[in-house]
mmCIF file of C-alpha atoms in Angstrom:
data_model
loop_
_atom_site.group_PDB
_atom_site.id
_atom_site.type_symbol
_atom_site.label_atom_id
_atom_site.label_comp_id
_atom_site.label_asym_id
_atom_site.label_seq_id
_atom_site.Cartn_x
_atom_site.Cartn_y
_atom_site.Cartn_z
ATOM 1 C CA MET K 1 -113.610 -53.407 4.628
ATOM 2 C CA SER K 2 -111.424 -56.655 7.070
ATOM 3 C CA ARG K 3 -112.125 -56.493 10.940
ATOM 4 C CA ARG K 4 -107.438 -55.417 11.471
ATOM 5 C CA SER K 5 -108.321 -52.301 9.419
ATOM 6 C CA LEU K 6 -110.739 -50.945 12.160
ATOM 7 C CA LEU K 7 -107.433 -51.229 14.930
ATOM 8 C CA ARG K 8 -105.561 -48.376 15.429
ATOM 9 C CA ALA K 9 -101.819 -47.837 14.465
ATOM 10 C CA THR K 10 -100.983 -48.431 18.204
ATOM 11 C CA GLY K 11 -97.389 -48.481 18.859
ATOM 12 C CA ALA K 12 -97.041 -49.297 22.825
ATOM 13 C CA GLY K 13 -100.762 -48.872 23.482
ATOM 14 C CA ALA K 14 -102.335 -46.008 25.427
ATOM 15 C CA ALA K 15 -103.307 -47.738 28.514
ATOM 16 C CA GLY K 16 -99.115 -48.937 28.888
ATOM 17 C CA ALA K 17 -96.831 -51.815 28.402
ATOM 18 C CA THR K 18 -97.793 -52.752 31.720
ATOM 19 C CA LEU K 19 -99.112 -52.837 34.986
ATOM 20 C CA ALA K 20 -95.994 -51.714 36.231
ATOM 21 C CA ALA K 21 -95.689 -48.766 34.042
ATOM 22 C CA CYS K 22 -98.906 -47.104 35.011
ATOM 23 C CA GLY K 23 -97.644 -47.488 38.736
ATOM 24 C CA VAL K 24 -99.901 -50.196 39.257
ATOM 25 C CA PRO K 25 -98.265 -53.448 40.979
ATOM 26 C CA ALA K 26 -98.680 -56.451 38.458
ATOM 27 C CA ALA K 27 -101.067 -57.632 40.325
ATOM 28 C CA TYR K 28 -100.664 -62.094 39.897
ATOM 29 C CA VAL K 29 -103.608 -63.791 41.172
ATOM 30 C CA GLU K 30 -102.848 -67.521 42.378
ATOM 31 C CA PRO K 31 -104.197 -70.630 40.282
ATOM 32 C CA GLY K 32 -106.979 -71.355 43.682
ATOM 33 C CA ASP K 33 -108.458 -68.191 43.265
ATOM 34 C CA ARG K 34 -108.753 -67.948 39.902
ATOM 35 C CA ALA K 35 -113.014 -69.275 39.512
ATOM 36 C CA GLY K 36 -116.535 -67.725 40.253
ATOM 37 C CA ARG K 37 -119.118 -69.277 41.124
ATOM 38 C CA ASP K 38 -120.133 -71.002 37.820
ATOM 39 C CA HIS K 39 -124.230 -70.636 36.960
ATOM 40 C CA SER K 40 -124.114 -72.261 33.575
ATOM 41 C CA ALA K 41 -126.776 -74.889 35.443
ATOM 42 C CA GLY K 42 -129.707 -72.455 35.982
ATOM 43 C CA ASP K 43 -128.597 -69.466 34.009
ATOM 44 C CA HIS K 44 -128.192 -70.508 29.896
ATOM 45 C CA THR K 45 -126.466 -67.032 29.051
ATOM 46 C CA VAL K 46 -123.069 -66.511 28.109
ATOM 47 C CA HIS K 47 -121.211 -63.208 27.437
ATOM 48 C CA PHE K 48 -119.000 -63.030 24.167
ATOM 49 C CA ALA K 49 -116.559 -59.851 24.098
ATOM 50 C CA ASN K 50 -114.853 -59.763 19.956
ATOM 51 C CA TRP K 51 -113.453 -57.600 17.466
ATOM 52 C CA PRO K 52 -115.898 -55.812 15.368
ATOM 53 C CA LEU K 53 -116.885 -57.664 11.927
ATOM 54 C CA TYR K 54 -115.132 -60.838 13.210
ATOM 55 C CA ILE K 55 -118.027 -63.019 12.593
ATOM 56 C CA ASP K 56 -119.958 -64.373 9.938
ATOM 57 C CA THR K 57 -123.748 -62.394 9.986
ATOM 58 C CA ASP K 58 -126.746 -63.136 7.649
ATOM 59 C CA ASP K 59 -126.275 -60.418 4.357
ATOM 60 C CA GLU K 60 -129.665 -60.025 4.591
ATOM 61 C CA ASP K 61 -130.024 -58.561 8.173
ATOM 62 C CA GLU K 62 -126.487 -58.005 8.914
ATOM 63 C CA SER K 63 -127.331 -57.401 12.886
ATOM 64 C CA ARG K 64 -127.928 -61.500 13.121
ATOM 65 C CA ARG K 65 -125.409 -64.080 12.903
ATOM 66 C CA PRO K 66 -125.543 -67.429 11.571
ATOM 67 C CA THR K 67 -123.601 -69.497 13.836
ATOM 68 C CA LEU K 68 -124.434 -68.068 17.167
ATOM 69 C CA ASP K 69 -127.676 -68.141 16.421
ATOM 70 C CA ALA K 70 -127.585 -71.775 15.573
ATOM 71 C CA PHE K 71 -125.614 -72.528 18.753
ATOM 72 C CA GLY K 72 -128.483 -70.969 21.120
ATOM 73 C CA GLU K 73 -131.272 -73.209 19.251
ATOM 74 C CA ARG K 74 -129.047 -76.506 19.414
ATOM 75 C CA THR K 75 -128.106 -75.848 23.224
ATOM 76 C CA GLY K 76 -130.543 -73.238 24.489
ATOM 77 C CA ILE K 77 -128.343 -70.176 25.676
ATOM 78 C CA SER K 78 -128.881 -67.351 24.872
ATOM 79 C CA VAL K 79 -125.254 -65.064 23.564
ATOM 80 C CA THR K 80 -125.308 -62.074 24.810
ATOM 81 C CA TYR K 81 -121.830 -60.352 22.177
ATOM 82 C CA THR K 82 -120.740 -57.223 21.949
ATOM 83 C CA GLU K 83 -118.584 -55.811 19.517
ATOM 84 C CA GLU K 84 -116.397 -53.866 22.094
ATOM 85 C CA ILE K 85 -112.270 -54.752 21.020
ATOM 86 C CA ASN K 86 -110.963 -52.545 18.885
ATOM 87 C CA ASP K 87 -107.769 -52.338 20.209
ATOM 88 C CA ASN K 88 -106.203 -55.138 22.782
ATOM 89 C CA ASP K 89 -104.380 -52.123 25.104
ATOM 90 C CA GLU K 90 -107.188 -50.171 25.197
ATOM 91 C CA PHE K 91 -109.566 -53.081 26.600
ATOM 92 C CA PHE K 92 -106.360 -54.007 28.293
ATOM 93 C CA GLY K 93 -106.725 -50.856 30.036
ATOM 94 C CA LYS K 94 -111.219 -51.812 30.042
ATOM 95 C CA ILE K 95 -110.694 -54.714 32.428
ATOM 96 C CA SER K 96 -107.067 -55.304 33.891
ATOM 97 C CA PRO K 97 -109.444 -52.872 37.466
ATOM 98 C CA ALA K 98 -111.558 -55.753 37.798
ATOM 99 C CA LEU K 99 -108.891 -58.504 36.757
ATOM 100 C CA MET K 100 -106.041 -56.889 39.356
ATOM 101 C CA ASN K 101 -108.429 -56.383 42.421
ATOM 102 C CA HIS K 102 -110.345 -60.187 42.015
ATOM 103 C CA GLN K 103 -113.586 -58.334 40.829
ATOM 104 C CA GLN K 104 -115.851 -60.076 37.582
ATOM 105 C CA THR K 105 -115.364 -58.461 34.305
ATOM 106 C CA GLY K 106 -118.857 -59.209 33.165
ATOM 107 C CA ARG K 107 -116.928 -61.443 30.396
ATOM 108 C CA ASP K 108 -117.172 -64.642 29.855
ATOM 109 C CA VAL K 109 -115.112 -65.534 27.337
ATOM 110 C CA VAL K 110 -112.734 -62.804 25.354
ATOM 111 C CA VAL K 111 -111.314 -62.719 22.412
ATOM 112 C CA ILE K 112 -107.227 -60.835 22.077
ATOM 113 C CA SER K 113 -103.923 -60.510 20.779
ATOM 114 C CA ASP K 114 -101.982 -63.770 21.907
ATOM 115 C CA TRP K 115 -99.100 -61.661 22.194
ATOM 116 C CA MET K 116 -101.426 -59.866 24.725
ATOM 117 C CA ALA K 117 -103.025 -63.141 25.905
ATOM 118 C CA ALA K 118 -99.423 -63.664 27.189
ATOM 119 C CA ARG K 119 -99.834 -61.014 29.528
ATOM 120 C CA PHE K 120 -103.383 -62.186 30.846
ATOM 121 C CA VAL K 121 -102.300 -65.790 31.262
ATOM 122 C CA ARG K 122 -98.860 -64.892 33.091
ATOM 123 C CA LEU K 123 -101.103 -62.838 36.026
ATOM 124 C CA GLY K 124 -103.165 -65.989 36.312
ATOM 125 C CA TRP K 125 -105.794 -63.744 35.423
ATOM 126 C CA VAL K 126 -107.550 -66.682 32.966
ATOM 127 C CA GLN K 127 -109.958 -69.505 33.755
ATOM 128 C CA GLU K 128 -108.370 -73.186 32.346
ATOM 129 C CA MET K 129 -109.972 -74.622 30.136
ATOM 130 C CA ASP K 130 -111.737 -78.696 30.908
ATOM 131 C CA ARG K 131 -110.455 -80.070 27.413
ATOM 132 C CA GLY K 132 -112.177 -83.688 28.350
ATOM 133 C CA LYS K 133 -115.880 -80.555 27.468
ATOM 134 C CA GLN K 134 -114.063 -80.116 24.282
ATOM 135 C CA PRO K 135 -113.825 -82.744 22.747
ATOM 136 C CA ASN K 136 -114.127 -80.948 19.853
ATOM 137 C CA VAL K 137 -110.909 -78.545 20.216
ATOM 138 C CA ALA K 138 -108.269 -81.476 21.677
ATOM 139 C CA LYS K 139 -109.413 -83.067 18.416
ATOM 140 C CA TYR K 140 -109.620 -80.127 15.595
ATOM 141 C CA LEU K 141 -106.937 -77.600 16.954
ATOM 142 C CA ASP K 142 -104.078 -76.808 14.395
ATOM 143 C CA PRO K 143 -101.310 -78.563 15.679
ATOM 144 C CA GLN K 144 -99.651 -76.043 14.928
ATOM 145 C CA LEU K 145 -100.849 -73.831 17.490
ATOM 146 C CA ARG K 146 -101.162 -76.172 20.003
ATOM 147 C CA SER K 147 -98.589 -75.206 22.042
ATOM 148 C CA PRO K 148 -97.545 -72.090 21.569
ATOM 149 C CA ALA K 149 -94.355 -70.745 24.377
ATOM 150 C CA PHE K 150 -96.728 -68.424 26.846
ATOM 151 C CA ASP K 151 -99.902 -71.294 26.717
ATOM 152 C CA GLU K 152 -98.610 -74.683 27.380
ATOM 153 C CA GLY K 153 -100.951 -77.255 25.380
ATOM 154 C CA ARG K 154 -103.064 -74.012 25.373
ATOM 155 C CA THR K 155 -104.537 -74.929 28.083
ATOM 156 C CA HIS K 156 -105.575 -71.467 28.539
ATOM 157 C CA THR K 157 -106.363 -69.968 25.437
ATOM 158 C CA VAL K 158 -108.091 -71.349 22.341
ATOM 159 C CA PRO K 159 -107.095 -69.375 18.243
ATOM 160 C CA TRP K 160 -110.316 -67.750 17.370
ATOM 161 C CA GLN K 161 -108.716 -67.249 14.062
ATOM 162 C CA SER K 162 -105.210 -67.138 12.885
ATOM 163 C CA GLY K 163 -103.571 -65.281 10.373
ATOM 164 C CA ILE K 164 -99.610 -64.521 8.162
ATOM 165 C CA THR K 165 -97.794 -61.687 8.451
ATOM 166 C CA GLY K 166 -96.210 -61.078 5.396
ATOM 167 C CA ILE K 167 -95.367 -59.250 2.336
ATOM 168 C CA ALA K 168 -98.023 -58.172 0.755
ATOM 169 C CA TYR K 169 -96.983 -56.140 -2.660
ATOM 170 C CA ASN K 170 -98.544 -55.325 -6.286
ATOM 171 C CA ARG K 171 -96.865 -57.429 -8.915
ATOM 172 C CA ARG K 172 -97.335 -55.666 -12.201
ATOM 173 C CA ARG K 173 -96.736 -52.634 -10.835
ATOM 174 C CA LEU K 174 -93.037 -53.702 -9.901
ATOM 175 C CA GLY K 175 -92.306 -55.569 -12.950
ATOM 176 C CA ARG K 176 -91.027 -58.838 -11.053
ATOM 177 C CA GLU K 177 -91.130 -61.597 -8.150
ATOM 178 C CA ILE K 178 -90.963 -60.790 -4.163
ATOM 179 C CA LYS K 179 -88.953 -64.030 -2.582
ATOM 180 C CA HIS K 180 -87.081 -62.938 -0.021
ATOM 181 C CA THR K 181 -87.744 -59.701 2.806
ATOM 182 C CA SER K 182 -84.396 -58.572 1.530
ATOM 183 C CA ASP K 183 -85.824 -58.631 -1.515
ATOM 184 C CA LEU K 184 -87.648 -54.961 0.075
ATOM 185 C CA TRP K 185 -84.444 -53.140 0.766
ATOM 186 C CA ALA K 186 -83.722 -52.594 -3.500
ATOM 187 C CA PRO K 187 -82.677 -49.755 -4.758
ATOM 188 C CA ASP K 188 -86.362 -49.053 -6.826
ATOM 189 C CA LEU K 189 -87.770 -49.834 -3.972
ATOM 190 C CA ARG K 190 -86.776 -47.230 -2.247
ATOM 191 C CA GLY K 191 -90.014 -44.565 -1.238
ATOM 192 C CA LYS K 192 -91.827 -47.382 -2.314
ATOM 193 C CA VAL K 193 -91.587 -50.137 0.932
ATOM 194 C CA THR K 194 -93.839 -49.254 3.904
ATOM 195 C CA LEU K 195 -93.734 -51.281 7.335
ATOM 196 C CA LEU K 196 -95.774 -51.529 10.318
ATOM 197 C CA SER K 197 -95.339 -49.619 13.318
ATOM 198 C CA GLY K 198 -96.726 -51.833 16.317
ATOM 199 C CA LEU K 199 -93.834 -53.908 17.868
ATOM 200 C CA ASP K 200 -95.561 -56.891 18.468
ATOM 201 C CA GLU K 201 -96.769 -56.639 14.769
ATOM 202 C CA ALA K 202 -93.938 -55.961 12.216
ATOM 203 C CA PHE K 203 -90.877 -57.507 14.819
ATOM 204 C CA ALA K 204 -90.738 -60.846 13.966
ATOM 205 C CA LEU K 205 -90.873 -60.413 9.523
ATOM 206 C CA LEU K 206 -87.763 -58.339 9.692
ATOM 207 C CA MET K 207 -86.066 -61.253 12.382
ATOM 208 C CA GLN K 208 -87.145 -63.644 10.098
ATOM 209 C CA GLY K 209 -85.697 -62.017 7.424
ATOM 210 C CA ASN K 210 -81.767 -62.366 8.744
ATOM 211 C CA GLY K 211 -82.257 -66.393 9.328
ATOM 212 C CA VAL K 212 -83.448 -65.085 12.439
ATOM 213 C CA ASP K 213 -84.869 -68.374 14.786
ATOM 214 C CA ILE K 214 -88.058 -66.193 15.571
ATOM 215 C CA THR K 215 -88.922 -69.227 18.700
ATOM 216 C CA ARG K 216 -86.097 -68.532 20.696
ATOM 217 C CA TRP K 217 -85.186 -65.173 19.514
ATOM 218 C CA GLU K 218 -82.595 -63.355 21.981
ATOM 219 C CA ARG K 219 -82.398 -59.389 22.899
ATOM 220 C CA GLU K 220 -78.929 -58.945 20.630
ATOM 221 C CA ASP K 221 -81.119 -59.874 17.344
ATOM 222 C CA PHE K 222 -84.270 -56.955 18.168
ATOM 223 C CA HIS K 223 -81.443 -54.317 18.758
ATOM 224 C CA ASP K 224 -80.439 -55.066 15.147
ATOM 225 C CA ILE K 225 -83.327 -54.743 14.110
ATOM 226 C CA CYS K 226 -84.152 -51.959 14.811
ATOM 227 C CA ASP K 227 -80.437 -50.444 14.099
ATOM 228 C CA GLN K 228 -81.345 -52.015 10.600
ATOM 229 C CA VAL K 229 -84.559 -50.904 10.274
ATOM 230 C CA GLU K 230 -83.645 -46.920 11.172
ATOM 231 C CA LYS K 231 -80.461 -46.927 8.869
ATOM 232 C CA LEU K 232 -83.650 -48.194 6.030
ATOM 233 C CA VAL K 233 -85.645 -44.522 7.886
ATOM 234 C CA LYS K 234 -82.117 -42.350 7.433
ATOM 235 C CA SER K 235 -81.575 -43.846 4.141
ATOM 236 C CA LYS K 236 -85.931 -42.385 3.655
ATOM 237 C CA HIS K 237 -86.541 -46.687 1.757
ATOM 238 C CA ILE K 238 -88.979 -46.766 4.242
ATOM 239 C CA ARG K 239 -92.216 -44.449 3.523
ATOM 240 C CA ARG K 240 -93.624 -44.738 6.397
ATOM 241 C CA PHE K 241 -95.068 -47.177 9.047
ATOM 242 C CA THR K 242 -98.398 -47.721 9.097
ATOM 243 C CA GLY K 243 -101.170 -49.743 10.523
ATOM 244 C CA ASN K 244 -103.556 -50.851 7.872
ATOM 245 C CA ASP K 245 -104.140 -48.393 6.259
ATOM 246 C CA TYR K 246 -100.990 -49.421 4.196
ATOM 247 C CA ILE K 247 -104.362 -51.154 2.565
ATOM 248 C CA LYS K 248 -105.080 -48.173 0.811
ATOM 249 C CA ASP K 249 -101.245 -47.047 -0.066
ATOM 250 C CA LEU K 250 -100.610 -50.202 -1.736
ATOM 251 C CA SER K 251 -104.515 -50.218 -3.805
ATOM 252 C CA THR K 252 -103.301 -47.109 -4.889
ATOM 253 C CA GLY K 253 -99.534 -47.139 -6.139
ATOM 254 C CA ASP K 254 -98.582 -44.973 -3.761
ATOM 255 C CA VAL K 255 -96.402 -47.926 -1.916
ATOM 256 C CA LEU K 256 -95.452 -50.925 -3.996
ATOM 257 C CA ALA K 257 -94.148 -53.757 -1.067
ATOM 258 C CA CYS K 258 -95.590 -53.502 2.796
ATOM 259 C CA GLN K 259 -96.064 -56.235 5.551
ATOM 260 C CA ALA K 260 -99.234 -57.030 5.328
ATOM 261 C CA TYR K 261 -101.940 -58.915 6.819
ATOM 262 C CA SER K 262 -102.771 -62.188 5.069
ATOM 263 C CA GLY K 263 -106.265 -61.341 5.683
ATOM 264 C CA ASP K 264 -106.109 -58.111 4.533
ATOM 265 C CA VAL K 265 -105.068 -59.089 0.601
ATOM 266 C CA ILE K 266 -107.519 -62.166 0.354
ATOM 267 C CA GLN K 267 -109.738 -58.724 -0.024
ATOM 268 C CA LEU K 268 -107.846 -56.835 -1.529
ATOM 269 C CA GLN K 269 -107.133 -59.244 -4.217
ATOM 270 C CA ALA K 270 -111.409 -58.889 -5.523
ATOM 271 C CA ASP K 271 -110.319 -56.206 -6.501
ATOM 272 C CA ASN K 272 -107.227 -55.547 -7.201
ATOM 273 C CA PRO K 273 -105.726 -59.232 -9.006
ATOM 274 C CA ASP K 274 -101.537 -57.476 -9.263
ATOM 275 C CA ILE K 275 -101.923 -58.165 -5.180
ATOM 276 C CA GLU K 276 -100.037 -60.857 -4.346
ATOM 277 C CA PHE K 277 -98.845 -61.689 -0.687
ATOM 278 C CA VAL K 278 -95.607 -64.204 -0.115
ATOM 279 C CA VAL K 279 -94.062 -66.100 2.977
ATOM 280 C CA PRO K 280 -90.463 -65.094 2.249
ATOM 281 C CA GLU K 281 -88.091 -68.409 2.286
ATOM 282 C CA GLU K 282 -87.005 -67.342 4.768
ATOM 283 C CA GLY K 283 -90.810 -67.648 6.790
ATOM 284 C CA ALA K 284 -93.378 -65.350 8.355
ATOM 285 C CA GLU K 285 -93.993 -64.849 11.078
ATOM 286 C CA LEU K 286 -98.025 -67.368 12.295
ATOM 287 C CA TRP K 287 -99.655 -65.594 15.230
ATOM 288 C CA ALA K 288 -103.098 -66.105 16.156
ATOM 289 C CA GLU K 289 -106.165 -64.588 18.631
ATOM 290 C CA SER K 290 -107.835 -66.645 20.862
ATOM 291 C CA LEU K 291 -110.381 -66.994 23.243
ATOM 292 C CA MET K 292 -110.363 -66.539 27.213
ATOM 293 C CA ILE K 293 -112.323 -67.541 29.708
ATOM 294 C CA PRO K 294 -111.248 -64.403 32.207
ATOM 295 C CA ASN K 295 -111.668 -64.986 36.897
ATOM 296 C CA LEU K 296 -114.726 -65.426 37.982
ATOM 297 C CA ALA K 297 -116.696 -66.009 34.693
ATOM 298 C CA ARG K 298 -119.983 -66.378 35.700
ATOM 299 C CA HIS K 299 -120.774 -69.005 33.130
ATOM 300 C CA LYS K 300 -117.805 -71.166 32.819
ATOM 301 C CA ARG K 301 -119.046 -74.210 31.022
ATOM 302 C CA ASN K 302 -121.685 -72.072 29.165
ATOM 303 C CA ALA K 303 -118.489 -70.638 27.183
ATOM 304 C CA GLU K 304 -116.444 -74.080 27.230
ATOM 305 C CA LYS K 305 -119.594 -74.717 25.269
ATOM 306 C CA LEU K 306 -119.510 -71.886 22.978
ATOM 307 C CA VAL K 307 -116.205 -72.470 22.449
ATOM 308 C CA ASP K 308 -115.907 -76.310 21.948
ATOM 309 C CA TYR K 309 -118.615 -75.051 19.062
ATOM 310 C CA TYR K 310 -117.058 -73.426 17.231
ATOM 311 C CA TYR K 311 -114.252 -76.162 16.388
ATOM 312 C CA GLU K 312 -117.055 -78.685 14.778
ATOM 313 C CA PRO K 313 -115.325 -78.676 10.939
ATOM 314 C CA GLU K 314 -119.020 -77.405 9.483
ATOM 315 C CA VAL K 315 -118.834 -74.566 11.819
ATOM 316 C CA ALA K 316 -115.736 -73.926 11.987
ATOM 317 C CA ALA K 317 -116.200 -73.260 7.590
ATOM 318 C CA GLU K 318 -118.736 -72.265 7.845
ATOM 319 C CA LEU K 319 -117.346 -68.551 9.632
ATOM 320 C CA ALA K 320 -113.541 -68.983 7.689
ATOM 321 C CA THR K 321 -116.452 -68.320 4.633
ATOM 322 C CA TRP K 322 -117.484 -64.491 6.139
ATOM 323 C CA VAL K 323 -113.836 -63.649 8.164
ATOM 324 C CA ASN K 324 -111.139 -65.134 5.357
ATOM 325 C CA TYR K 325 -107.927 -65.342 8.030
ATOM 326 C CA VAL K 326 -106.412 -68.848 8.718
ATOM 327 C CA CYS K 327 -109.058 -71.073 9.802
ATOM 328 C CA PRO K 328 -107.769 -72.969 12.886
ATOM 329 C CA VAL K 329 -109.581 -76.094 11.790
ATOM 330 C CA PRO K 330 -107.859 -77.722 9.022
ATOM 331 C CA ALA K 331 -110.026 -79.951 8.550
ATOM 332 C CA ALA K 332 -112.574 -77.680 7.697
ATOM 333 C CA ARG K 333 -111.074 -77.468 4.508
ATOM 334 C CA ASP K 334 -113.127 -80.530 3.405
ATOM 335 C CA VAL K 335 -116.458 -79.338 4.881
ATOM 336 C CA LEU K 336 -115.859 -76.484 1.910
ATOM 337 C CA ALA K 337 -114.162 -78.688 -0.327
ATOM 338 C CA SER K 338 -117.607 -80.611 -1.035
ATOM 339 C CA SER K 339 -119.620 -77.020 -1.206
ATOM 340 C CA LYS K 340 -121.908 -77.511 -4.493
ATOM 341 C CA ASP K 341 -120.670 -73.531 -4.738
ATOM 342 C CA GLU K 342 -117.977 -72.431 -6.129
ATOM 343 C CA GLU K 343 -117.076 -69.692 -4.823
ATOM 344 C CA THR K 344 -117.173 -71.271 -1.408
ATOM 345 C CA ALA K 345 -115.494 -74.527 -2.700
ATOM 346 C CA ALA K 346 -112.540 -72.127 -3.837
ATOM 347 C CA LEU K 347 -112.112 -70.953 -0.738
ATOM 348 C CA ALA K 348 -110.528 -74.391 0.079
ATOM 349 C CA GLU K 349 -107.685 -74.447 -2.151
ATOM 350 C CA ASP K 350 -106.701 -69.931 -0.602
ATOM 351 C CA PRO K 351 -103.119 -71.127 0.987
ATOM 352 C CA LEU K 352 -103.944 -68.014 2.699
ATOM 353 C CA ILE K 353 -107.016 -69.488 4.886
ATOM 354 C CA PHE K 354 -105.217 -73.015 4.342
ATOM 355 C CA PRO K 355 -101.208 -72.908 4.282
ATOM 356 C CA ASP K 356 -100.379 -76.043 1.938
ATOM 357 C CA ASP K 357 -97.746 -78.011 3.524
ATOM 358 C CA GLY K 358 -94.777 -75.902 1.113
ATOM 359 C CA MET K 359 -95.564 -72.989 3.319
ATOM 360 C CA ARG K 360 -96.434 -74.364 6.078
ATOM 361 C CA LYS K 361 -93.066 -75.119 6.449
ATOM 362 C CA ARG K 362 -91.633 -71.292 6.163
ATOM 363 C CA LEU K 363 -94.140 -69.867 9.165
ATOM 364 C CA ALA K 364 -93.230 -70.379 12.381
ATOM 365 C CA ILE K 365 -95.124 -68.279 15.956
ATOM 366 C CA ALA K 366 -92.946 -66.100 17.722
ATOM 367 C CA ARG K 367 -91.300 -65.788 21.370
ATOM 368 C CA ASP K 368 -93.308 -63.352 22.417
ATOM 369 C CA ILE K 369 -92.048 -60.101 24.600
ATOM 370 C CA THR K 370 -91.812 -60.555 27.716
ATOM 371 C CA SER K 371 -92.079 -58.455 31.096
ATOM 372 C CA GLU K 372 -88.909 -57.662 31.756
ATOM 373 C CA GLU K 373 -88.222 -56.818 27.986
ATOM 374 C CA ARG K 374 -91.233 -55.463 26.463
ATOM 375 C CA ALA K 375 -90.568 -51.185 27.834
ATOM 376 C CA GLY K 376 -87.220 -50.884 26.815
ATOM 377 C CA PHE K 377 -87.842 -52.906 23.926
ATOM 378 C CA ALA K 378 -91.087 -50.571 23.328
ATOM 379 C CA LYS K 379 -89.439 -46.979 23.568
ATOM 380 C CA LYS K 380 -86.512 -48.022 21.151
ATOM 381 C CA TRP K 381 -89.137 -49.473 18.501
ATOM 382 C CA ASN K 382 -91.049 -46.503 18.672
ATOM 383 C CA ALA K 383 -88.011 -44.249 18.261
ATOM 384 C CA VAL K 384 -87.131 -45.671 15.801
ATOM 385 C CA VAL K 385 -90.570 -45.700 14.128
ATOM 386 C CA GLY K 386 -91.626 -42.145 15.409
ATOM 387 C CA LEU K 387 -94.700 -42.805 17.171
#
């Protein structure tokens, strides 16, 4: 089971699209008020909150996490690791009361999706990292992930893992290749196509299919997509909208083609080689889930050391062999390629872990939905999807 298979198909999310939607005024924190007293020198611990199934584990003892254990042995820093993040909005709701009231969250480093990270950055709820003390991040971070619109220069966030939202399909059952997003709308796929239900997960790929530059899309582009999808729903071309349950539909053959995440498809292919993943010729979305240090974290320096540790190519390679998403450290590819284990070495050639140059030219990071846009966009999208 992949980490993403645990996510709920929540569209707008139970915690609300913005603080204002909950009747609470958004509480921006000024840069000078974000740092707390750093206890790292005298307290060799760090509290790390992550998603389930999103780190390497020992084959014989799943309670052990080899890369974290090695970090502790090397640095003397003990990591308290919790798998408490199951949904971006739910986690936002859990820690936002503390952050907006200028209180500690009890966590030194967290991992959330970049579209949600954008909200934290805008609100001033995360601290800038000291890149002078993170030489590995400075040297090895994938150039394509270095400067998203919401965090210029990646000063507040560092990708934990990355991925691609593209198209998965069963080539044997379909009997032909899919090369374009528009291929999903072919008459013989009526009732055999699913799209992702979440607004932030779905819109970019569909816009790209219409030839839109998703790094600077406009409101009109979003409304065009909603109109297009609404017509496909009414004609019953789209079977349904899904979370990660598209995996089951594709495996059983109930669906022949769908919007999908690259990391899920790697695991599907292990059981069914007929499943293929395609980055359409018009392009696909490159996304990341990133590490951040919340305001007033008690162990900021320890957290920065942990983040930088995972950007050592050898460590990044070890993590990549387990999670199978796009590795944000391209230099890890050479580490895997040199492995004496054939299966491990083969991962270096997998474009869904290390995209080749041809695929990279078709990948783009979408401009995120602003706080001013979100409420209206979510309402319209959810009406189309039926949430």
